Coordinates of C-alpha atoms in Angstrom, one line a residue:
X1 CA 9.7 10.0 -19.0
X2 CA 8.9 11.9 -15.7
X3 CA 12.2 13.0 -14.5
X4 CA 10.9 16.6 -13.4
X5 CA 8.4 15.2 -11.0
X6 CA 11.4 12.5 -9.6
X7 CA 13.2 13.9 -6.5
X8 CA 16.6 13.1 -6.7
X9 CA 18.7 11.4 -4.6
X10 CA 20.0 12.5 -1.1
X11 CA 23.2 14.6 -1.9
X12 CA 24.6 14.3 2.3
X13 CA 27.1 11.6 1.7
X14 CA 29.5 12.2 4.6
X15 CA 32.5 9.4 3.6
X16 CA 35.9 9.9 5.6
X17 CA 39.3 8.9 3.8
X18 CA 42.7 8.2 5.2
X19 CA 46.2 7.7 4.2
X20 CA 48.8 6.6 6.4
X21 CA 51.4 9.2 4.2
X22 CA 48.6 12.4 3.7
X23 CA 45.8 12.6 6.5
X24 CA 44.7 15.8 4.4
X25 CA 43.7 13.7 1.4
X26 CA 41.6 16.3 -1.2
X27 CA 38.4 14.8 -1.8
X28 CA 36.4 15.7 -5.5
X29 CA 33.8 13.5 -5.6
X30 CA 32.1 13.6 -2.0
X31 CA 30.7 17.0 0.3
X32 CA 31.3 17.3 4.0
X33 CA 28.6 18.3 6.3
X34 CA 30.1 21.9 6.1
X35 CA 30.5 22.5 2.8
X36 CA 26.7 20.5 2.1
X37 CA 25.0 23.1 4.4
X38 CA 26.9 26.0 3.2
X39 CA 24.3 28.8 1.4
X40 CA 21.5 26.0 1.7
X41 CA 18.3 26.6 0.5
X42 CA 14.8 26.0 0.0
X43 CA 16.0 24.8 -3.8
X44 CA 18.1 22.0 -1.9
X45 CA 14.9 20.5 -0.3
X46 CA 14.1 18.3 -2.4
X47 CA 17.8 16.9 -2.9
X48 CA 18.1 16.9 1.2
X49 CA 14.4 15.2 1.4
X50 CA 15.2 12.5 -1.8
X51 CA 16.1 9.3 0.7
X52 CA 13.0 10.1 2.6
X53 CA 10.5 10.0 -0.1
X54 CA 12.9 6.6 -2.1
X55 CA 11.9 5.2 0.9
X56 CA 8.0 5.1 0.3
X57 CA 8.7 3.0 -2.4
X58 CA 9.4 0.4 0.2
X59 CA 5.4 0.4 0.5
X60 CA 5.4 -1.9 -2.8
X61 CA 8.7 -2.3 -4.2
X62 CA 11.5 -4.9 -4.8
X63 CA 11.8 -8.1 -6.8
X64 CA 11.5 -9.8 -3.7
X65 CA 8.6 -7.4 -1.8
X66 CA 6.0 -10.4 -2.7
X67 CA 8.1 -13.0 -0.9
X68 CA 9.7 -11.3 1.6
X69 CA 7.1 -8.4 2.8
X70 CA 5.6 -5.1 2.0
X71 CA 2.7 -3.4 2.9
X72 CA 1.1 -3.3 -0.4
X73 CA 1.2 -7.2 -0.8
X74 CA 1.2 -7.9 2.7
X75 CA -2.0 -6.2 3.2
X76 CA -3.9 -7.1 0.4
X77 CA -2.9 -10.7 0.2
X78 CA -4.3 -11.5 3.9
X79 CA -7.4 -9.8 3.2
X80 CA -10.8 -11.0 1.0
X81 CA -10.0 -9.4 -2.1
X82 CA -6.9 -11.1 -3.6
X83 CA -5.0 -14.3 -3.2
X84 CA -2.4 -16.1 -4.3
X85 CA -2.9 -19.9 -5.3
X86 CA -0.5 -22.4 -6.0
X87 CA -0.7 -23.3 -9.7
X88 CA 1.1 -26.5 -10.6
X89 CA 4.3 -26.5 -8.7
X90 CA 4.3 -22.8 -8.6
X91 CA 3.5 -20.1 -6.0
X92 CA 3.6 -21.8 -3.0
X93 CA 7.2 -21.2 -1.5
X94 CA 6.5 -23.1 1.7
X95 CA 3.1 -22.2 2.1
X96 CA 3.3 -18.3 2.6
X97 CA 0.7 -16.9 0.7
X98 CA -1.8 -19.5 2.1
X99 CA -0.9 -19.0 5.5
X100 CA -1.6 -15.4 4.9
X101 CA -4.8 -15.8 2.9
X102 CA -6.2 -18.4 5.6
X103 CA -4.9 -16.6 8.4
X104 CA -2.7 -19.2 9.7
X105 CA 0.9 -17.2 9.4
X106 CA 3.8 -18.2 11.7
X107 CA 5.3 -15.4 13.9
X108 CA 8.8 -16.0 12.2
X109 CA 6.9 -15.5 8.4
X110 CA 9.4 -13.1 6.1
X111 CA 6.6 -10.9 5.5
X112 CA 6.3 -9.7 9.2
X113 CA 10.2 -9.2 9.7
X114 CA 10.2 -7.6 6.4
X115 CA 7.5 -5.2 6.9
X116 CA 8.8 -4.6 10.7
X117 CA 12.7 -3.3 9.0
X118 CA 11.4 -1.6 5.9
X119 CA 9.5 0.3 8.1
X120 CA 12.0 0.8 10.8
X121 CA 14.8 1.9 8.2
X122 CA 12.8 4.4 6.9
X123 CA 11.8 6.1 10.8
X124 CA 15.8 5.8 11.4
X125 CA 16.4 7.8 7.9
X126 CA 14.2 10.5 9.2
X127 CA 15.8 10.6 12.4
X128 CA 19.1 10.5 11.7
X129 CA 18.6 13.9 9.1
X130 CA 16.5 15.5 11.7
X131 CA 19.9 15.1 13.3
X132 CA 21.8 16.0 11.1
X133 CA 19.9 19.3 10.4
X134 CA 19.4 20.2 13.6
X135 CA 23.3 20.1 14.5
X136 CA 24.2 21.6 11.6
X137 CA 21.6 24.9 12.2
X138 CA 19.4 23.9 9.5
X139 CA 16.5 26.9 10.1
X140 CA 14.1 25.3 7.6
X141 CA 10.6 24.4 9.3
X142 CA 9.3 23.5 6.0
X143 CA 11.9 20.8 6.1
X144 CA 11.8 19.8 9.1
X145 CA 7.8 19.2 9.6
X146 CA 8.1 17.4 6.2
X147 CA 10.7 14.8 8.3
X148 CA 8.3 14.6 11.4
X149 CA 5.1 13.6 8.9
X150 CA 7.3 11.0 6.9
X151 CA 8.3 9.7 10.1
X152 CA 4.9 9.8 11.7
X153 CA 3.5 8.1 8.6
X154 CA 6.1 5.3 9.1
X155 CA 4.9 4.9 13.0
X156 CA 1.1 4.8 11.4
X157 CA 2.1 1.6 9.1
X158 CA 3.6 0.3 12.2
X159 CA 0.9 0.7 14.5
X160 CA -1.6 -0.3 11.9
X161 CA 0.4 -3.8 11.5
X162 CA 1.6 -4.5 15.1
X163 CA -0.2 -2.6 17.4
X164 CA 2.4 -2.1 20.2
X165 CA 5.7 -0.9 18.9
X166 CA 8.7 1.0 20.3
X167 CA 9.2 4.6 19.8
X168 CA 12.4 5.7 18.2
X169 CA 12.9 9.0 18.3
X170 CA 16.2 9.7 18.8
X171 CA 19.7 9.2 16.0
X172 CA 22.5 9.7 18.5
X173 CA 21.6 7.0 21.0
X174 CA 24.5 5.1 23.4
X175 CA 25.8 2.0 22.1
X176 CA 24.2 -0.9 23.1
X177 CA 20.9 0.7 23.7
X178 CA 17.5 -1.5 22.9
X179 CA 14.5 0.3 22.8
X180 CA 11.4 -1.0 25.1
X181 CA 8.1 -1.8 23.1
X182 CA 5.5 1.5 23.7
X183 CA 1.6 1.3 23.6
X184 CA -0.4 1.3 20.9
X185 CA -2.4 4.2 22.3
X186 CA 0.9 6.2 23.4
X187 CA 2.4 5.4 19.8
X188 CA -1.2 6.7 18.4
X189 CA -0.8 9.8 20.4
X190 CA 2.4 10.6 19.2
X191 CA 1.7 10.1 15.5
X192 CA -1.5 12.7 15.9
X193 CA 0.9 14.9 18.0
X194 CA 3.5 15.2 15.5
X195 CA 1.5 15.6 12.0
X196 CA -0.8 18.4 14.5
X197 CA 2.3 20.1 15.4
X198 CA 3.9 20.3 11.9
X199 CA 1.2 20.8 9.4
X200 CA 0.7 24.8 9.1
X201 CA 4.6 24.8 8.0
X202 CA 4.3 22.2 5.3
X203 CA 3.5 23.9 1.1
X204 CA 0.2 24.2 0.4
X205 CA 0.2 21.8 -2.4
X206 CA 3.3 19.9 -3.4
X207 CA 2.9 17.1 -5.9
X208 CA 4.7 13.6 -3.9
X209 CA 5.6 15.4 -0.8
X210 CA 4.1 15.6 2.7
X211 CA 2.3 18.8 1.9
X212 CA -1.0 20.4 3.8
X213 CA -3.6 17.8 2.4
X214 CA -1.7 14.9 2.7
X215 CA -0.7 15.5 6.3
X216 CA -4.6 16.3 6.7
X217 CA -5.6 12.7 5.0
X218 CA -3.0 10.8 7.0
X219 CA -4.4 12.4 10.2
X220 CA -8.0 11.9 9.5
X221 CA -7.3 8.3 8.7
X222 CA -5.6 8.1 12.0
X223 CA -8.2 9.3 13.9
X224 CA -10.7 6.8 12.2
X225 CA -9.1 4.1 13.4
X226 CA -8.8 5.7 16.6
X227 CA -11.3 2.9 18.5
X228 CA -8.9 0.6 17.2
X229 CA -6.0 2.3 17.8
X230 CA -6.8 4.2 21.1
X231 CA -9.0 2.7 22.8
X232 CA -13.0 1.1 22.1
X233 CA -15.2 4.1 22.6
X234 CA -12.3 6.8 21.9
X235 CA -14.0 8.7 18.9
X236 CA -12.9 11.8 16.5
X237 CA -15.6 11.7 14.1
X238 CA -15.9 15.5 14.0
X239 CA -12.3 15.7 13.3
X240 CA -12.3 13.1 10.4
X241 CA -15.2 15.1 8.8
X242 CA -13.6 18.6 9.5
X243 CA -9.8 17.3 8.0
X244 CA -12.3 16.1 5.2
X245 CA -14.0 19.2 4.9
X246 CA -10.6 21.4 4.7
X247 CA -9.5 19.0 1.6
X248 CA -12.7 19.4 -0.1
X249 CA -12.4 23.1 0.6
X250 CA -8.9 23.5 -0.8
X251 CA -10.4 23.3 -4.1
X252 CA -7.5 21.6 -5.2
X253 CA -8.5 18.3 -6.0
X254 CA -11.2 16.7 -8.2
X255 CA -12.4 13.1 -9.1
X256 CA -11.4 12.0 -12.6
X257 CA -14.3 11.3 -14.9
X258 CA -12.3 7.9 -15.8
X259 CA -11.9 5.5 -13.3
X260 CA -9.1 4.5 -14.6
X261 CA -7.2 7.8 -15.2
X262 CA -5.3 8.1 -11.6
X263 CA -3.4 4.6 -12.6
X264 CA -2.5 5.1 -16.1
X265 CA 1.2 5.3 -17.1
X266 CA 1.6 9.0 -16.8
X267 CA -0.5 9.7 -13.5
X268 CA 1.4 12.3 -12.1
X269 CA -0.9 14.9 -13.4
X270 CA -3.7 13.4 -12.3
X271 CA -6.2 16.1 -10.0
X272 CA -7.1 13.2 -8.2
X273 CA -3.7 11.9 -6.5
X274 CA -3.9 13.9 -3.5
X275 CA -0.4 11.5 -1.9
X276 CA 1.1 9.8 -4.9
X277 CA 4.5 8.2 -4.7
X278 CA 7.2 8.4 -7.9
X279 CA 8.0 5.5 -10.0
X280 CA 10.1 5.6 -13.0
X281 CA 10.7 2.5 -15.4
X282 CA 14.2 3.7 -16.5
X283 CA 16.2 5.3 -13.5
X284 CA 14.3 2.8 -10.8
X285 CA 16.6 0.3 -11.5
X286 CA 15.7 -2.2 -8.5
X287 CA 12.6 -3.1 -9.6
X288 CA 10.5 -0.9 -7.7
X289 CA 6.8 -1.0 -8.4
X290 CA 5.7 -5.0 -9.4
X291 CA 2.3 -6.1 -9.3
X292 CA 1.9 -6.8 -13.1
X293 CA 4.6 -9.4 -12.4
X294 CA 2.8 -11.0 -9.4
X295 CA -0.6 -11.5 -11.2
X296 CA 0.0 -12.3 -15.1
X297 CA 1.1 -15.7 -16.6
X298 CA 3.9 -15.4 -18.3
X299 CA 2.5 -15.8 -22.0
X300 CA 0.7 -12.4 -21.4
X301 CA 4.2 -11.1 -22.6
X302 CA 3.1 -11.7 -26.1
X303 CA -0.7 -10.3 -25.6
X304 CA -0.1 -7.3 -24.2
X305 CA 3.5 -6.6 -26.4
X306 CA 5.7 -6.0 -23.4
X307 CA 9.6 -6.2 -23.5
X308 CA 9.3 -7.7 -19.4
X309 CA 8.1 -10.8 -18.7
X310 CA 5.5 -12.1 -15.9
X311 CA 5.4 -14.2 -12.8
X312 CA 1.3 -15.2 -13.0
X313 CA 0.9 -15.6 -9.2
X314 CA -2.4 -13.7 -7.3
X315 CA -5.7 -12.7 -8.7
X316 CA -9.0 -11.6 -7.3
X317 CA -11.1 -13.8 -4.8
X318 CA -14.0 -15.8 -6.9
X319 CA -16.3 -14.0 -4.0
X320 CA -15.2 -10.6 -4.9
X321 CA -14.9 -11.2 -8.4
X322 CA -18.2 -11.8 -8.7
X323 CA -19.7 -9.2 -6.4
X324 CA -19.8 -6.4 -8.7
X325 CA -22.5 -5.0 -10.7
X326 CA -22.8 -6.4 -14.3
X327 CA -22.7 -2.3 -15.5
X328 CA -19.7 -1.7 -13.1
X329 CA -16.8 -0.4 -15.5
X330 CA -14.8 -0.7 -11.9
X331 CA -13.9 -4.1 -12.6
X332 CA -13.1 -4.2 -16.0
X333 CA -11.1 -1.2 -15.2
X334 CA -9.1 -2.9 -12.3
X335 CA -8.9 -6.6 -13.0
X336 CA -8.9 -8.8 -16.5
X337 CA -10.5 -11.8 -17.9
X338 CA -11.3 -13.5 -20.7
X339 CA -8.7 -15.1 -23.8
X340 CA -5.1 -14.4 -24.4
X341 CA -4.1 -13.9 -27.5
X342 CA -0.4 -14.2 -29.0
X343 CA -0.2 -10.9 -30.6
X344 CA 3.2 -10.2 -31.6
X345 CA 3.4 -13.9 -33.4
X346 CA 5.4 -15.3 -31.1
X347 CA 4.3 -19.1 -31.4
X348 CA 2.7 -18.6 -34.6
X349 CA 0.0 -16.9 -36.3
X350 CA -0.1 -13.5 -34.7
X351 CA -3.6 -13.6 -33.2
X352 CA -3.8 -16.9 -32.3
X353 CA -5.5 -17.8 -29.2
X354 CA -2.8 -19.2 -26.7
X355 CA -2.9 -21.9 -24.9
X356 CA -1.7 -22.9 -21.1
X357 CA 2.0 -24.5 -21.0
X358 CA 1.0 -25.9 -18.8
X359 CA 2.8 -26.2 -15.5
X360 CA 0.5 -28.7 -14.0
X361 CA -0.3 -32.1 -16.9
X362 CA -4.0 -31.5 -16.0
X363 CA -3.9 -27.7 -17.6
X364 CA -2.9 -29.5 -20.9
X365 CA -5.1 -28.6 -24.5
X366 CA -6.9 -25.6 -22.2
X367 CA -6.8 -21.8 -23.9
X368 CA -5.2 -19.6 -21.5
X369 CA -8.3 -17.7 -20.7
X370 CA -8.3 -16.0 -17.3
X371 CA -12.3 -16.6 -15.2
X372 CA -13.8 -15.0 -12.6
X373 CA -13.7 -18.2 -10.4
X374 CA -10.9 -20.1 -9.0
X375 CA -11.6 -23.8 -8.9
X376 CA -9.4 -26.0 -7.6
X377 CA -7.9 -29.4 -8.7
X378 CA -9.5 -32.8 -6.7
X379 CA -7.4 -34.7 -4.7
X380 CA -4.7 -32.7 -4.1
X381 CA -3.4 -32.7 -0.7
X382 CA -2.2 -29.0 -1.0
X383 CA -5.0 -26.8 -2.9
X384 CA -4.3 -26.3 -6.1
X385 CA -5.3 -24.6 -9.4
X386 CA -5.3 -23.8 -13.4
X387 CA -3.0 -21.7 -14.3
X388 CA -5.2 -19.6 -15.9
X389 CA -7.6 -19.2 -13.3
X390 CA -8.6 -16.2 -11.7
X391 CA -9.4 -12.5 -12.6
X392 CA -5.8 -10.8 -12.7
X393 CA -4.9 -7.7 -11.2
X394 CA -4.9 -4.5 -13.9
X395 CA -5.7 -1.6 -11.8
X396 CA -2.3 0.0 -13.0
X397 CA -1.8 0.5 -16.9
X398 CA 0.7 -1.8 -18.4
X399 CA 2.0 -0.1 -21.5
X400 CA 3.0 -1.7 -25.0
X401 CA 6.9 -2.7 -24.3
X402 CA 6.4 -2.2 -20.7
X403 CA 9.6 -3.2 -18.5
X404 CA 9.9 -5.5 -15.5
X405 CA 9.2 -2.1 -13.8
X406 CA 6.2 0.6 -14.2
X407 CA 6.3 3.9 -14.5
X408 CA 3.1 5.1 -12.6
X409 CA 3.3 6.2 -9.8
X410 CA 2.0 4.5 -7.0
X411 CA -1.1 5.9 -5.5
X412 CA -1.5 6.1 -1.5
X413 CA -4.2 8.7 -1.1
X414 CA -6.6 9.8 -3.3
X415 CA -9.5 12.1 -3.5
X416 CA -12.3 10.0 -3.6
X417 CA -11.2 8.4 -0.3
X418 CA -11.8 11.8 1.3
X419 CA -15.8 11.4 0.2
X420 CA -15.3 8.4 2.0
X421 CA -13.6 8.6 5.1
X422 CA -16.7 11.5 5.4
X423 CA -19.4 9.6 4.8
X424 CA -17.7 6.6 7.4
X425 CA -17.2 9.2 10.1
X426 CA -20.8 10.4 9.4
X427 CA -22.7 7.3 9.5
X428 CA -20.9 6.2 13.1
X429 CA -21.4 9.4 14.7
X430 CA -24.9 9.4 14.1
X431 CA -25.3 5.7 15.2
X432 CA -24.6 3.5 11.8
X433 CA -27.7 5.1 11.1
X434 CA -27.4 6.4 7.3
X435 CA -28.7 9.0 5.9
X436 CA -29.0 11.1 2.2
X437 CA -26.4 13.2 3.0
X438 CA -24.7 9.9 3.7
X439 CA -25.2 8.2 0.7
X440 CA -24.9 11.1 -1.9
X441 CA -21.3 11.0 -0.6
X442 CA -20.7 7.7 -1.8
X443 CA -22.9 7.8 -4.8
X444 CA -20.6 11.3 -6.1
X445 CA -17.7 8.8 -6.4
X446 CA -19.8 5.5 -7.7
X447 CA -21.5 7.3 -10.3
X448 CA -18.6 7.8 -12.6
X449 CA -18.3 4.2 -12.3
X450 CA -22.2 3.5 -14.9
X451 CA -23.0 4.6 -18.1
X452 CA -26.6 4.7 -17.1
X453 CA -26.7 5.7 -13.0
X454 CA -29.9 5.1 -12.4
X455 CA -31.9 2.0 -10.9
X456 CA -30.6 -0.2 -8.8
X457 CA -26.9 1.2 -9.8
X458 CA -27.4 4.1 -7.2
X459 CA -26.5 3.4 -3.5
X460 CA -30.0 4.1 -1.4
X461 CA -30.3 4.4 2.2
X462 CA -32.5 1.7 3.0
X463 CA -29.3 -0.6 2.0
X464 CA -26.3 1.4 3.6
X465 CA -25.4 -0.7 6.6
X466 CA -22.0 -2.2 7.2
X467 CA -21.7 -5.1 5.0
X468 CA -22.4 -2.5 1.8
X469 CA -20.0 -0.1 3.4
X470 CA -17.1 -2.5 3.4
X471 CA -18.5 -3.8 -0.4
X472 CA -18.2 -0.3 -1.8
X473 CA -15.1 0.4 -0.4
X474 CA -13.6 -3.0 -1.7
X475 CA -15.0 -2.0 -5.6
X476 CA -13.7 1.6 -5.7
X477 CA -10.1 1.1 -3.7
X478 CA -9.2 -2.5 -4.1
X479 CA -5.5 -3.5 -4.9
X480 CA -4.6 -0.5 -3.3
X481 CA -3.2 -1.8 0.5
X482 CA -5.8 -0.2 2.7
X483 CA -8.1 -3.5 3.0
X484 CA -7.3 -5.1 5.7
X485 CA -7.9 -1.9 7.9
X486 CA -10.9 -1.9 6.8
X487 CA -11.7 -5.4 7.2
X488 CA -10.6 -4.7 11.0
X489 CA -12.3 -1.3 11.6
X490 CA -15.5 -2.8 10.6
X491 CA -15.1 -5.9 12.7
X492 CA -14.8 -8.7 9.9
X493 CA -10.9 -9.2 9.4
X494 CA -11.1 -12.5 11.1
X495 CA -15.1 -13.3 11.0
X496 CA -15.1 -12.9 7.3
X497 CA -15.4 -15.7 5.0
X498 CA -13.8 -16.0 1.3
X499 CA -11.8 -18.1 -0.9
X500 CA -10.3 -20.9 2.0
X501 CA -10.4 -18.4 4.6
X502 CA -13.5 -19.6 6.9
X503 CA -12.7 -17.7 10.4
X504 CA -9.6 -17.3 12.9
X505 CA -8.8 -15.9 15.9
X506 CA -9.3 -12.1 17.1
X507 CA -5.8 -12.3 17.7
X508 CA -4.9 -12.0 14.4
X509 CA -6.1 -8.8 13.8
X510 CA -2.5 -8.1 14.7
X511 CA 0.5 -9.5 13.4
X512 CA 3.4 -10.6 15.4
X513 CA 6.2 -8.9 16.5
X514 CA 9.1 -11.0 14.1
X515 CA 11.0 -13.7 16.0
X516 CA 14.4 -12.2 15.1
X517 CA 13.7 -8.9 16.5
X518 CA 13.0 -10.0 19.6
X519 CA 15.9 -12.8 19.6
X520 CA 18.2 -9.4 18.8
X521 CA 16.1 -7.1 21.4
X522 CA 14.9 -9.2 24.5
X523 CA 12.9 -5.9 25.8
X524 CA 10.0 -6.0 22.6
X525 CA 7.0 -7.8 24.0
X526 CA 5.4 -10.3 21.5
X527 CA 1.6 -9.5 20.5
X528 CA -0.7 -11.8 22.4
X529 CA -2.3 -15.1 20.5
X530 CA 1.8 -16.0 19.2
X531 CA 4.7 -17.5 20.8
X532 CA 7.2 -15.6 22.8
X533 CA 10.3 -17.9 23.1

């Protein structure tokens, strides 16, 4: 149980009542503004802060984030290192995850409107207490940065995803006001404006919260992608490497010796987690963090002895899941393969192999043993494939009599991604030209990832260039939503090849702004390559 390192819900619950015989009803189980922000304190912050921080779980969360949109499965799904087959009659839902995995997604997708409002709820939350602080003489600036970070973060997803976006800054705006779609330059200036501004008031180190380093890793990532962002040839590579540098210097992080160790079910100690995000399988009661349901078959209920059930949807791309190293403990320690076995006697002999269902006739007599590849069925008009194909994802520890929800926390930024945002801004400022200091960068975080680091297990510069680059990002910080930036920073979101994605247009690099938000706000200007009517 991690209750102490849960922030609790927001307390401001501002409810009127009426009666047509008392107007002064007595109210016991609600606070007015007033008596809320009498004798407040910095021991109220996190209370005041709670719906601010529940709403990064919007990142990942929900029984329905997989269908209708997050940035976790979003992300990932479109890019080269996961996809989502259909498997019998099973996980296709209209052809979503294949229009995302082949880059053929229509504007009006769920995914795109349901990234677009999770994202916009969460910037209004934040302006509506920066309201509601400010009015009510609120003299915190811890507080308040802490609000203009979240809410710059918010604007960073945003930009990332749609490129040209409208600012919101305001809670108290006139009825009936729209807001007009801003630049994806102006949008990037406000986001490095506003975590600049508001980082020397934020704690030092505070363990889920918008603290000094975390503000300092969302900015450098910010400016990395500032050619993408800003504009081609706009550059900040000595400010990535010095926000990098003042992390390293903190002295308050470290790499785990065990790959594995900032995922397991009690991460929250982990010196690694430099942005983690707080996930309890108890109190979360709307099915917050998922992605063991999205990847296991069903049967692995009985393997792995969990009380939840599974969905057995994605799983790694055959390319990728054979791209690592055979001495690579990365992927054993993020994806799974190999027999199931019925453990807790379920159909039988407890330790039984277990066989598919099977869903689809042709999966009949097969063991349900997950592979590396993904091969499909012949014939079909709509590709189609075994249900126990494909490496599942296992990055997060699934505990014995796991729930339909985890309790790790989610990870967004972590230490090692510092050694590599470093080593990125370091290689383009001098050219794409690598050097030892370079590649001893990447090979502090690969190391921990071999038994034996020698040989041809350590990175060299002769073979840094690009491709390598975005290959040893995708084995240490796959599953973890940052992929498709990366794809796009590097050039090869859309050029890319991988399991039925060949190439599509450079338009895509962006999505499009969802059809109903622009039938409810005429003024948003769709992105260019998708419809506008």
């Amino acid at each position: 149980m991690k209750s102490t390192k849960i922030i609790c819900g927001l307390l401001l619950s501002l409810i009127g009542f009426s009666s047509c015989t008392d107007l002064t009803e007595e109210v016991y189980d609600q606070l007015t503004a007033d008596e809320y922000f009498k004798g407040f304190t910095d021991k109220d912050v996190p209370g005041a802060l709670g719906k601010v921080y529940n709403d990064l779980k919007m990142l990942y969360g929900g029984f329905d984030a997989h269908t209708a949109g997050c940035y976790l499965y979003t992300n990932e799904e479109c890019s080269d290192l996961w996809v989502t087959p259909k498997r019998g009659g099973s996980w296709y839902d209209g052809g979503i995850y294949f229009r995302l995995n082949q880059h053929k997604w229509l504007y009006d997708d769920a995914h795109f409107l349901g990234n677009w409002r999770r994202a916009y709820t969460a910037i209004n939350n934040c302006n509506r207490l920066l309201f509601e602080f400010t009015n009510a003489g609120v003299d915190n600036d811890m507080i308040m940065a802490e609000l203009k970070v979240a809410r710059a973060f918010w604007y960073y997803i945003l930009i990332d995803m749609f490129g040209n976006v409208p600012l919101v800054t305001q809670y108290d705006i006139p009825e009936g006001w729209l807001p007009e779609t801003s630049k994806r330059a102006d949008v990037f200036k406000f986001i490095v404006s506003e975590i600049s501004q508001n980082m020397e008031h934020l704690a030092d180190k505070s363990y889920g919260r918008w603290d000094k380093n975390a503000a300092s890793m969302l900015l450098a990532k910010v400016y990395l992608n500032a050619e993408v962002w800003e504009a081609k040839g706009v550059t900040y590579w000595d400010e990535v490497i010095g926000l990098c540098d003042d992390i390293i210097g903190s002295h308050q992080y470290q790499l785990e010796a065990d790959y594995k160790s900032p995922f397991v079910t009690n991460n929250e100690d982990s010196p690694e987690i430099i942005m983690g995000i707080s996930n309890d399988d108890i109190y979360d009661g709307e099915g917050t963090f998922l992605p063991h349901l999205w990847t296991q078959h069903w049967k692995y209920q009985y393997h792995a002895a969990t009380i939840t059930g599974f969905w057995g949807g994605c799983c790694a791309t055959p390319e990728f899941a054979n791209s690592y190293h055979s001495d690579d403990k990365r992927f054993e320690k993020s994806w799974m393969i190999g027999q199931l076995y019925d453990n807790t006697g379920q159909f039988g002999t407890p330790g039984a192999p277990m066989y598919c269902d099977p869903w689809d006739p042709r999966d009949a007599g097969k063991l349900l043993c997950y592979t590396k590849d993904v091969p499909l069925f012949e014939g079909d008009d709509i590709p189609t494939t075994g249900e126990q194909t494909g490496a599942r994802l296992n990055k997060y520890e699934v505990k014995k009599g796991a729930l339909n929800t985890l309790a790790n926390d989610f990870v967004l930024f972590r230490y090692a991604d510092v050694f590599f945002m470093k080593a990125e801004a370091m290689y383009r400022k001098g050219g794409k030209v690598a050097t030892q200091d370079i590649v001893n960068l990447i090979n502090d975080v690969r190391k921990r990832a071999f038994t034996d680091f020698t040989g041809d297990k350590v990175l060299k510069v002769s073979e840094l260039n690009d491709d390598r680059f975005l290959q040893e990002y995708a084995w240490e910080f796959c599953q973890e939503g940052h992929r498709r930036q990366q794809l796009i920073r590097f050039g090869q979101f859309t050029t890319k090849k991988w399991f039925l994605h060949d190439s599509s247009d450079s338009y895509r690099n962006l999505f499009p702004i969802p059809r109903e938000e622009r039938l409810a706000n005429p003024k948003l200007e769709q992105n260019p390559g998708y419809p506008t009517n």
